[in-house]
Amino acid sequence: MDKCIRQISEENEKKILSPLACLSSQSKGRLREETECDIRTAFQRDRDRIIHSQSFRRLKHKTQVFLAPSGDHYRTRLTHTLEVSQIARTIARALQLNEDLTEAIALGHDLGHTPFGHAGERALAQLSPNGFKHYEQSVRVVDILEKDGKGLNLTDEVRNGILCHTIGEDAYTLEGQIIRIADKIAYINHDIDDAIRAGVMNEEDIPLDIRMGLGMTKSERINNMVLNVIANTDDKKILMSDDFWELFNDLHDFMFVAVYKNPVCKGEEVKAVAMLEQIYEHYSKRPEEMPEQYVGIAEKEGVDRAVCDYIAGMSDNYSVKVFNQLYVPKFWIE
């Protein structure tokens, strides 16, 4: 019998990719067994499921850093995700690792992020007695919440990469480890770009020693960071050289003061957090008013779990709409 396209692709992976790469034919599998696709490998299938998911589409209306910016060119959670994917794929290809696995993890890594960026995440973490972490929520989205409670049934390698993309234990695949560092390269550079666009800072405000070490422009910094990762990665860990990593942390410290705590960028966060607090309080007392899926979660896993799931899944726009419906007289917003 002739081999199907998927089998040919799997054989090509064995011929082309590094011995350190995670092969799709050797995946640890899914939570629920499925018949393999004749065309796509397991990781290609995961990528497609993420792209076609509702939670992926909602990322276009979720804050990255700037709340409701008055311009079309500021990053959203979706454009951030795409930039992470591009950087991660470049690294994976250069290292001859599995680009499909890398892309799937990158596209899914922020699916569980809250509205209003990290301010929303901190709000839910403080409100919920069980805490809240967006990377854990991202896994919950793909395992449980998508497709009306059926989940996307992704491979273990993609799920692990999503879970480990921020802090804590490293992903067990090198492809998963790429996402953690690509995420950092992407956000630090696009946040500088957005801050300059907003008039919060200028490129020249970045300390000269950092610019001379990492690059004088955004494109130079990204290119130099990517090249440094490729040159310094070993067979166990994706990493930058010590001197580059130190400069990156210096740049992050600068951005923390200049941008991440800047009132121009964060002045509206207090209002956004207060709004989420009131939405949380309302549905914690009246869980039956949530959509049917979340009412079911409240019955099975508790009210707090359901309310966190509901709020985390909201876009910025939708959370404002819900708040208005709950607390603002109708004739005021018509």
Tab-separated table of C-alpha atoms in Angstrom:
chain	number	residue	atom	x	y	z
A	1	MET	CA	0.000	0.000	0.000
A	2	ASP	CA	1.232	3.489	-0.846
A	3	LYS	CA	2.246	5.611	2.091
A	4	CYS	CA	0.002	8.511	3.013
A	5	ILE	CA	1.283	12.100	2.994
A	6	ARG	CA	1.605	12.143	6.793
A	7	GLN	CA	3.866	9.090	6.777
A	8	ILE	CA	6.079	10.653	4.108
A	9	SER	CA	6.319	13.821	6.220
A	10	GLU	CA	7.243	11.761	9.274
A	11	GLU	CA	9.996	10.007	7.329
A	12	ASN	CA	11.280	13.353	6.083
A	13	GLU	CA	11.511	14.586	9.683
A	14	LYS	CA	13.785	11.647	10.507
A	15	LYS	CA	16.036	12.471	7.546
A	16	ILE	CA	16.192	16.248	7.925
A	17	LEU	CA	15.844	17.136	11.598
A	18	SER	CA	18.500	17.071	14.282
A	19	PRO	CA	18.773	13.973	16.500
A	20	LEU	CA	17.754	16.363	19.306
A	21	ALA	CA	14.446	17.242	17.621
A	22	CYS	CA	11.107	15.906	18.819
A	23	LEU	CA	9.692	13.793	15.995
A	24	SER	CA	5.951	13.869	15.431
A	25	SER	CA	5.921	10.105	14.898
A	26	GLN	CA	7.327	9.661	18.414
A	27	SER	CA	4.851	11.927	20.214
A	28	LYS	CA	3.733	10.804	23.666
A	29	GLY	CA	0.192	11.076	22.346
A	30	ARG	CA	-3.027	12.824	23.301
A	31	LEU	CA	-5.299	12.712	26.329
A	32	ARG	CA	-7.752	10.771	24.172
A	33	GLU	CA	-6.595	8.476	21.376
A	34	GLU	CA	-7.554	9.492	17.851
A	35	THR	CA	-7.153	8.102	14.369
A	36	GLU	CA	-4.173	9.783	12.723
A	37	CYS	CA	-4.725	12.257	9.906
A	38	ASP	CA	-3.681	11.024	6.448
A	39	ILE	CA	-2.203	14.415	5.524
A	40	ARG	CA	-0.984	16.225	8.628
A	41	THR	CA	1.465	15.124	11.287
A	42	ALA	CA	0.326	15.232	14.912
A	43	PHE	CA	1.947	18.616	15.550
A	44	GLN	CA	0.613	20.132	12.322
A	45	ARG	CA	-2.831	19.032	13.410
A	46	ASP	CA	-2.372	20.703	16.797
A	47	ARG	CA	-1.319	23.943	15.134
A	48	ASP	CA	-4.437	23.921	12.951
A	49	ARG	CA	-6.736	23.215	15.896
A	50	ILE	CA	-5.302	26.177	17.798
A	51	ILE	CA	-5.613	28.553	14.834
A	52	HIS	CA	-9.257	27.575	14.316
A	53	SER	CA	-10.158	27.876	18.007
A	54	GLN	CA	-12.375	30.589	19.442
A	55	SER	CA	-9.830	31.462	22.124
A	56	PHE	CA	-7.211	32.174	19.445
A	57	ARG	CA	-9.537	34.574	17.652
A	58	ARG	CA	-10.316	36.414	20.882
A	59	LEU	CA	-6.634	37.296	21.310
A	60	LYS	CA	-7.062	40.090	18.756
A	61	HIS	CA	-9.125	42.034	21.323
A	62	LYS	CA	-6.926	41.385	24.370
A	63	THR	CA	-4.436	43.948	25.679
A	64	GLN	CA	-0.715	43.358	25.382
A	65	VAL	CA	0.639	46.447	27.244
A	66	PHE	CA	-1.319	49.526	26.187
A	67	LEU	CA	-5.001	49.582	27.167
A	68	ALA	CA	-7.282	50.689	24.303
A	69	PRO	CA	-4.560	52.582	22.409
A	70	SER	CA	-5.686	55.228	19.931
A	71	GLY	CA	-3.971	53.711	16.914
A	72	ASP	CA	-4.009	50.639	14.705
A	73	HIS	CA	-0.362	49.666	15.092
A	74	TYR	CA	-0.076	48.802	18.777
A	75	ARG	CA	0.378	45.148	19.645
A	76	THR	CA	-2.480	43.024	20.877
A	77	ARG	CA	-2.194	39.612	22.463
A	78	LEU	CA	-2.728	38.128	18.985
A	79	THR	CA	0.005	40.081	17.216
A	80	HIS	CA	2.339	39.313	20.121
A	81	THR	CA	1.581	35.626	19.619
A	82	LEU	CA	2.387	35.849	15.915
A	83	GLU	CA	5.680	37.616	16.612
A	84	VAL	CA	6.635	34.941	19.141
A	85	SER	CA	5.799	32.291	16.544
A	86	GLN	CA	7.972	33.945	13.893
A	87	ILE	CA	10.982	34.278	16.203
A	88	ALA	CA	10.550	30.764	17.569
A	89	ARG	CA	10.301	29.216	14.108
A	90	THR	CA	13.464	31.014	13.000
A	91	ILE	CA	15.367	29.544	15.951
A	92	ALA	CA	13.881	26.081	15.461
A	93	ARG	CA	14.743	26.012	11.770
A	94	ALA	CA	18.312	27.137	12.389
A	95	LEU	CA	18.783	24.412	15.012
A	96	GLN	CA	17.031	21.804	12.817
A	97	LEU	CA	14.385	21.230	15.455
A	98	ASN	CA	10.717	20.501	14.790
A	99	GLU	CA	9.253	23.710	13.403
A	100	ASP	CA	5.668	22.410	13.468
A	101	LEU	CA	5.841	21.601	17.180
A	102	THR	CA	7.483	24.950	17.891
A	103	GLU	CA	4.786	26.831	15.978
A	104	ALA	CA	1.923	24.986	17.675
A	105	ILE	CA	3.258	25.807	21.160
A	106	ALA	CA	3.885	29.435	20.205
A	107	LEU	CA	0.371	29.915	18.839
A	108	GLY	CA	-1.192	28.360	21.938
A	109	HIS	CA	1.003	29.783	24.677
A	110	ASP	CA	-1.268	32.723	25.642
A	111	LEU	CA	-4.736	31.292	24.945
A	112	GLY	CA	-5.587	31.506	28.645
A	113	HIS	CA	-4.521	35.106	29.109
A	114	THR	CA	-6.993	37.464	30.734
A	115	PRO	CA	-8.414	40.700	29.349
A	116	PHE	CA	-6.307	43.791	30.100
A	117	GLY	CA	-2.994	41.959	30.051
A	118	HIS	CA	-1.075	41.177	33.214
A	119	ALA	CA	-3.241	43.604	35.181
A	120	GLY	CA	-6.165	41.259	34.576
A	121	GLU	CA	-4.046	38.270	35.522
A	122	ARG	CA	-2.988	39.902	38.795
A	123	ALA	CA	-6.600	40.802	39.537
A	124	LEU	CA	-7.819	37.211	39.167
A	125	ALA	CA	-4.830	35.912	41.123
A	126	GLN	CA	-5.827	38.145	44.033
A	127	LEU	CA	-9.562	37.503	43.770
A	128	SER	CA	-9.442	33.737	43.490
A	129	PRO	CA	-8.640	31.772	46.662
A	130	ASN	CA	-6.940	29.252	44.384
A	131	GLY	CA	-4.837	31.847	42.582
A	132	PHE	CA	-4.578	32.290	38.839
A	133	LYS	CA	-1.711	31.828	36.352
A	134	HIS	CA	-2.268	32.450	32.663
A	135	TYR	CA	-0.003	29.600	31.529
A	136	GLU	CA	-1.997	27.093	33.579
A	137	GLN	CA	-5.190	28.606	32.222
A	138	SER	CA	-3.879	28.205	28.662
A	139	VAL	CA	-3.571	24.461	29.222
A	140	ARG	CA	-7.054	24.401	30.747
A	141	VAL	CA	-8.378	26.163	27.647
A	142	VAL	CA	-6.987	23.547	25.266
A	143	ASP	CA	-7.814	20.605	27.546
A	144	ILE	CA	-11.305	21.529	28.732
A	145	LEU	CA	-12.819	24.865	27.764
A	146	GLU	CA	-12.547	24.880	23.986
A	147	LYS	CA	-15.265	23.262	21.835
A	148	ASP	CA	-17.919	23.571	24.564
A	149	GLY	CA	-16.044	21.497	27.095
A	150	LYS	CA	-14.533	18.925	24.751
A	151	GLY	CA	-11.145	20.621	24.490
A	152	LEU	CA	-8.754	20.442	21.553
A	153	ASN	CA	-7.123	17.162	22.632
A	154	LEU	CA	-3.592	18.309	21.820
A	155	THR	CA	-0.433	16.247	22.049
A	156	ASP	CA	1.442	16.086	25.336
A	157	GLU	CA	4.453	17.908	23.840
A	158	VAL	CA	2.365	20.954	22.886
A	159	ARG	CA	0.550	20.997	26.228
A	160	ASN	CA	3.854	20.791	28.118
A	161	GLY	CA	5.388	23.597	26.059
A	162	ILE	CA	2.408	25.845	26.770
A	163	LEU	CA	2.520	25.105	30.497
A	164	CYS	CA	6.270	25.738	30.798
A	165	HIS	CA	6.567	28.829	28.597
A	166	THR	CA	6.924	31.420	31.383
A	167	ILE	CA	8.540	30.302	34.636
A	168	GLY	CA	9.320	27.198	36.610
A	169	GLU	CA	10.412	23.890	35.151
A	170	ASP	CA	11.712	23.888	31.570
A	171	ALA	CA	9.705	22.173	28.865
A	172	TYR	CA	10.971	18.651	28.245
A	173	THR	CA	11.411	19.326	24.514
A	174	LEU	CA	13.903	21.811	23.106
A	175	GLU	CA	11.068	23.105	20.942
A	176	GLY	CA	9.106	23.969	24.066
A	177	GLN	CA	12.143	25.677	25.572
A	178	ILE	CA	12.429	27.872	22.476
A	179	ILE	CA	9.042	29.441	23.253
A	180	ARG	CA	10.142	30.705	26.663
A	181	ILE	CA	13.061	32.643	25.203
A	182	ALA	CA	11.247	33.686	21.995
A	183	ASP	CA	8.449	35.113	24.147
A	184	LYS	CA	10.978	37.280	25.985
A	185	ILE	CA	12.725	38.414	22.796
A	186	ALA	CA	9.391	39.336	21.237
A	187	TYR	CA	7.793	41.227	24.099
A	188	ILE	CA	10.791	43.297	25.200
A	189	ASN	CA	11.348	44.556	21.653
A	190	HIS	CA	7.765	45.165	20.606
A	191	ASP	CA	7.053	46.886	23.931
A	192	ILE	CA	9.892	49.304	23.184
A	193	ASP	CA	8.415	49.886	19.735
A	194	ASP	CA	4.934	50.547	21.139
A	195	ALA	CA	6.281	52.800	23.893
A	196	ILE	CA	8.143	54.907	21.329
A	197	ARG	CA	4.967	55.110	19.238
A	198	ALA	CA	3.054	56.293	22.314
A	199	GLY	CA	5.637	58.986	23.068
A	200	VAL	CA	6.513	57.370	26.394
A	201	MET	CA	10.195	56.990	25.529
A	202	ASN	CA	12.747	57.320	22.748
A	203	GLU	CA	15.204	54.733	21.504
A	204	GLU	CA	18.003	56.939	22.843
A	205	ASP	CA	16.571	56.676	26.376
A	206	ILE	CA	17.779	53.074	26.557
A	207	PRO	CA	21.170	53.111	28.306
A	208	LEU	CA	23.973	53.237	25.754
A	209	ASP	CA	25.788	50.169	27.087
A	210	ILE	CA	22.634	48.086	26.563
A	211	ARG	CA	22.149	49.385	23.021
A	212	MET	CA	25.780	48.810	22.151
A	213	GLY	CA	25.620	45.280	23.537
A	214	LEU	CA	22.278	44.137	22.168
A	215	GLY	CA	21.706	46.399	19.161
A	216	MET	CA	20.930	49.987	18.342
A	217	THR	CA	17.512	49.290	16.799
A	218	LYS	CA	14.657	46.847	17.305
A	219	SER	CA	15.599	44.765	14.272
A	220	GLU	CA	19.259	44.665	15.323
A	221	ARG	CA	18.339	43.564	18.840
A	222	ILE	CA	16.021	40.797	17.658
A	223	ASN	CA	18.562	39.565	15.121
A	224	ASN	CA	21.419	39.641	17.620
A	225	MET	CA	19.397	37.892	20.329
A	226	VAL	CA	18.275	35.169	17.927
A	227	LEU	CA	21.838	34.649	16.658
A	228	ASN	CA	23.088	34.493	20.246
A	229	VAL	CA	20.540	31.832	21.170
A	230	ILE	CA	21.425	29.757	18.116
A	231	ALA	CA	25.156	30.009	18.866
A	232	ASN	CA	24.896	29.207	22.584
A	233	THR	CA	22.258	26.473	22.717
A	234	ASP	CA	23.528	23.052	23.731
A	235	ASP	CA	21.946	19.611	23.503
A	236	LYS	CA	20.023	20.060	26.753
A	237	LYS	CA	18.898	23.670	26.926
A	238	ILE	CA	17.937	26.631	24.759
A	239	LEU	CA	19.748	29.660	26.161
A	240	MET	CA	21.548	32.951	25.613
A	241	SER	CA	25.148	33.571	26.612
A	242	ASP	CA	25.649	34.928	30.126
A	243	ASP	CA	26.634	38.407	28.920
A	244	PHE	CA	23.587	38.690	26.618
A	245	TRP	CA	21.273	37.406	29.331
A	246	GLU	CA	22.635	39.998	31.758
A	247	LEU	CA	22.064	42.766	29.202
A	248	PHE	CA	18.547	41.479	28.550
A	249	ASN	CA	17.764	41.676	32.263
A	250	ASP	CA	19.211	45.197	32.407
A	251	LEU	CA	16.933	46.143	29.509
A	252	HIS	CA	13.955	44.594	31.281
A	253	ASP	CA	14.764	46.548	34.448
A	254	PHE	CA	14.886	49.737	32.393
A	255	MET	CA	11.553	48.928	30.733
A	256	PHE	CA	9.960	48.147	34.091
A	257	VAL	CA	10.573	51.700	35.245
A	258	ALA	CA	10.207	53.524	31.924
A	259	VAL	CA	7.158	51.675	30.559
A	260	TYR	CA	5.632	48.895	32.646
A	261	LYS	CA	5.081	51.196	35.626
A	262	ASN	CA	4.590	54.376	33.597
A	263	PRO	CA	1.265	56.147	34.324
A	264	VAL	CA	0.815	56.873	30.612
A	265	CYS	CA	0.798	53.136	29.894
A	266	LYS	CA	-0.818	51.946	33.099
A	267	GLY	CA	-2.977	54.870	34.225
A	268	GLU	CA	-6.206	53.166	33.186
A	269	GLU	CA	-5.322	49.801	34.731
A	270	VAL	CA	-6.917	50.721	38.073
A	271	LYS	CA	-10.255	51.153	36.324
A	272	ALA	CA	-9.871	47.898	34.394
A	273	VAL	CA	-9.020	45.960	37.549
A	274	ALA	CA	-11.964	47.505	39.448
A	275	MET	CA	-14.262	46.472	36.628
A	276	LEU	CA	-13.049	42.852	36.702
A	277	GLU	CA	-13.397	42.812	40.491
A	278	GLN	CA	-17.040	43.809	40.242
A	279	ILE	CA	-17.747	41.270	37.496
A	280	TYR	CA	-16.108	38.581	39.639
A	281	GLU	CA	-18.142	39.578	42.678
A	282	HIS	CA	-21.404	39.597	40.722
A	283	TYR	CA	-21.037	36.129	39.207
A	284	SER	CA	-19.610	34.662	42.403
A	285	LYS	CA	-22.950	35.508	44.023
A	286	ARG	CA	-25.065	34.680	40.952
A	287	PRO	CA	-23.289	31.902	39.015
A	288	GLU	CA	-26.554	30.871	37.393
A	289	GLU	CA	-26.414	34.058	35.300
A	290	MET	CA	-23.273	32.955	33.453
A	291	PRO	CA	-23.493	31.142	30.089
A	292	GLU	CA	-24.545	27.502	30.285
A	293	GLN	CA	-21.023	26.066	29.914
A	294	TYR	CA	-19.808	27.976	32.980
A	295	VAL	CA	-22.885	27.110	35.027
A	296	GLY	CA	-21.942	23.474	34.417
A	297	ILE	CA	-18.376	24.117	35.534
A	298	ALA	CA	-19.652	25.824	38.691
A	299	GLU	CA	-21.693	22.742	39.547
A	300	LYS	CA	-18.810	20.337	38.927
A	301	GLU	CA	-15.706	22.280	39.978
A	302	GLY	CA	-16.977	25.165	42.089
A	303	VAL	CA	-18.106	28.720	41.530
A	304	ASP	CA	-14.660	30.312	41.736
A	305	ARG	CA	-13.292	28.020	39.029
A	306	ALA	CA	-16.212	28.833	36.734
A	307	VAL	CA	-16.042	32.589	37.274
A	308	CYS	CA	-12.282	32.639	36.623
A	309	ASP	CA	-12.789	30.609	33.449
A	310	TYR	CA	-15.496	32.978	32.263
A	311	ILE	CA	-13.572	36.190	32.977
A	312	ALA	CA	-10.249	34.880	31.639
A	313	GLY	CA	-11.930	34.021	28.376
A	314	MET	CA	-13.333	37.516	27.886
A	315	SER	CA	-11.814	39.974	25.456
A	316	ASP	CA	-11.287	43.541	26.656
A	317	ASN	CA	-14.330	44.626	24.648
A	318	TYR	CA	-16.570	41.875	25.925
A	319	SER	CA	-15.651	42.478	29.575
A	320	VAL	CA	-16.606	46.150	29.180
A	321	LYS	CA	-19.886	45.062	27.584
A	322	VAL	CA	-20.612	42.672	30.473
A	323	PHE	CA	-19.765	45.336	33.040
A	324	ASN	CA	-22.089	47.821	31.351
A	325	GLN	CA	-24.908	45.281	31.277
A	326	LEU	CA	-24.460	44.524	34.958
A	327	TYR	CA	-23.832	47.968	36.424
A	328	VAL	CA	-24.584	50.809	34.001
A	329	PRO	CA	-28.190	51.948	33.391
A	330	LYS	CA	-29.150	50.970	29.876
A	331	PHE	CA	-30.169	54.445	28.712
A	332	TRP	CA	-26.706	55.800	29.617
A	333	ILE	CA	-24.936	53.580	27.064
A	334	GLU	CA	-27.415	53.629	24.201
